[in-house]
């Protein structure tokens, strides 16, 4: 966007709302409750809060400082630090882009459920309905040539919405959408949680998450899970915070902003989980199914267990749409954030306008997403998710940690952060970023490798190999292509 004027947020509030919108996503709504429950309930809060302060906020601060100091895209920042590092930026962005292609599909499924929820059209067996009527799922690759029309339509709608938002100017698109959707999301969640608490059996649910199992704290997996949730939930290393911070005006209070965003994101997931668990408690009481058997995450929670619970409620046609609307809003504000960093790097290097970049990125993204609109879609999505999230993304975050902590002159970042903020950052931050954070990410990454590569069927191996090739070859090409914008090669001090 060099020939275009550099975009800037019209107010600090818009930046905060966009940042919270980027962080609050599917992970907060359907991942957190299960992680909390299965790792010790109330006692999980200890590793969670430590991870949030020590690691999560520390890394968000790195992204803010780098984005704010360089005021440019990830690819140009890494090129400026060392021209050999440019491919790393494109690797990160390719991974983020691929994650978006299936993230949008899940938001599309949610859109389908939003429509279904008004009439509880999933009937008495939501499990079967989800796999047969919604996904037309085959759990092998044989359905790759069978398009599932309803999923395709929902993916088209979400991609169109995302395209319309990101092609508009920063404040008119992402800014306005965040200003509208985020307050709405908060209102919906408050109604959802208050209503859930009034259901019979609610206390069976929420008391579970707050009853601590202290012995869990001795388990290293619990600490890794807490850290993993923070990485996922705050969207660490995905170039979102970095890109959004590069649009901040001079004099912005970076540390204060980072704390506000991180607290809001965690507050949202903790508060929302009270509602989810109250509903599961209600369901356990009404159906007689053991609470343990109901707790699940991801699509299982949203599209199977939740519809089952709604079937048992007379007011299900109100609370259902609210819940699916919540996921829709949270999903859209995260999807646009995921794409903004990708678009910024492309438009800056190749001197494309915002509109042209949005059109290219959304078209290619949509074409990839169509794979998930086939009968094998959910099967392939599972493989994409495991590989990209547990393996590729963590590796990218590790690289970023090493680059910003070791290759770049770190003290510069400290000055940038402390310049205007009321809360100052001390030397301990440096130790965290240089030593503790990379060690923890490495631990998560090794754990991710062990779980991802457990699956040894030939289809998974083939898909993973294709993804790996894309993640390595595309960045190589993009970094080799000459920049259309001469400024790209000017090193920023
Ligand atoms: N943090 C967001 C969420 O919880 C965005 C995100 C998307 C994070 C994809 C990781 C992967 O959904």
mmCIF file of C-alpha atoms and ligand atoms in Angstrom, residues 20-31 96 99-100 102-103 229-236 238 240 265 269 330-331 333-335 337-338 385 389 393, ligand 1:
data_model
loop_
_atom_site.group_PDB
_atom_site.id
_atom_site.type_symbol
_atom_site.label_atom_id
_atom_site.label_comp_id
_atom_site.label_asym_id
_atom_site.label_seq_id
_atom_site.Cartn_x
_atom_site.Cartn_y
_atom_site.Cartn_z
ATOM 1 C CA UNK A 20 -10.340 -7.837 21.042
ATOM 2 C CA UNK A 21 -12.414 -8.894 18.025
ATOM 3 C CA UNK A 22 -9.382 -10.614 16.524
ATOM 4 C CA UNK A 23 -8.646 -12.503 19.719
ATOM 5 C CA UNK A 24 -12.164 -13.501 20.698
ATOM 6 C CA UNK A 25 -13.058 -16.290 18.318
ATOM 7 C CA UNK A 26 -14.139 -19.885 18.092
ATOM 8 C CA UNK A 27 -11.287 -20.816 20.441
ATOM 9 C CA UNK A 28 -12.764 -18.786 23.283
ATOM 10 C CA UNK A 29 -16.250 -20.133 22.847
ATOM 11 C CA UNK A 30 -15.759 -23.821 22.305
ATOM 12 C CA UNK A 31 -12.153 -24.617 23.129
ATOM 13 C CA UNK A 96 -2.215 -17.983 8.670
ATOM 14 C CA UNK A 99 -5.819 -21.592 8.667
ATOM 15 C CA UNK A 100 -8.285 -18.930 7.502
ATOM 16 C CA UNK A 102 -10.894 -23.713 7.040
ATOM 17 C CA UNK A 103 -11.717 -21.288 9.858
ATOM 18 C CA UNK A 229 -4.869 -22.024 25.177
ATOM 19 C CA UNK A 230 -3.220 -18.628 25.618
ATOM 20 C CA UNK A 231 -1.335 -18.989 22.311
ATOM 21 C CA UNK A 232 -4.516 -19.972 20.494
ATOM 22 C CA UNK A 233 -6.815 -17.537 22.180
ATOM 23 C CA UNK A 234 -4.610 -14.464 21.878
ATOM 24 C CA UNK A 235 -3.743 -15.530 18.282
ATOM 25 C CA UNK A 236 -0.049 -15.212 19.109
ATOM 26 C CA UNK A 238 -0.145 -14.736 13.555
ATOM 27 C CA UNK A 240 -2.370 -9.810 13.747
ATOM 28 C CA UNK A 265 -10.081 -11.751 25.881
ATOM 29 C CA UNK A 269 -13.675 -16.822 27.692
ATOM 30 C CA UNK A 330 -16.667 -13.807 16.972
ATOM 31 C CA UNK A 331 -15.660 -15.825 13.896
ATOM 32 C CA UNK A 333 -13.981 -10.491 13.481
ATOM 33 C CA UNK A 334 -11.218 -13.118 13.818
ATOM 34 C CA UNK A 335 -11.267 -14.076 10.129
ATOM 35 C CA UNK A 337 -7.933 -10.058 11.373
ATOM 36 C CA UNK A 338 -6.253 -13.211 10.100
ATOM 37 C CA UNK A 385 -6.419 -28.207 11.617
ATOM 38 C CA UNK A 389 -2.407 -25.432 14.335
ATOM 39 C CA UNK A 393 1.878 -22.435 13.480
HETATM 40 N N1 LIG B 1 -7.957 -16.325 18.634
HETATM 41 C C1 LIG B 1 -8.976 -16.556 17.681
HETATM 42 C C2 LIG B 1 -9.830 -17.725 18.134
HETATM 43 O O1 LIG B 1 -9.804 -18.050 19.269
HETATM 44 C C3 LIG B 1 -8.421 -16.648 16.299
HETATM 45 C C4 LIG B 1 -7.668 -17.876 15.912
HETATM 46 C C5 LIG B 1 -7.975 -18.402 14.726
HETATM 47 C C6 LIG B 1 -6.670 -18.496 16.631
HETATM 48 C C7 LIG B 1 -7.341 -19.523 14.257
HETATM 49 C C8 LIG B 1 -5.996 -19.593 16.170
HETATM 50 C C9 LIG B 1 -6.350 -20.119 14.997
HETATM 51 O O2 LIG B 1 -10.579 -18.291 17.402
#
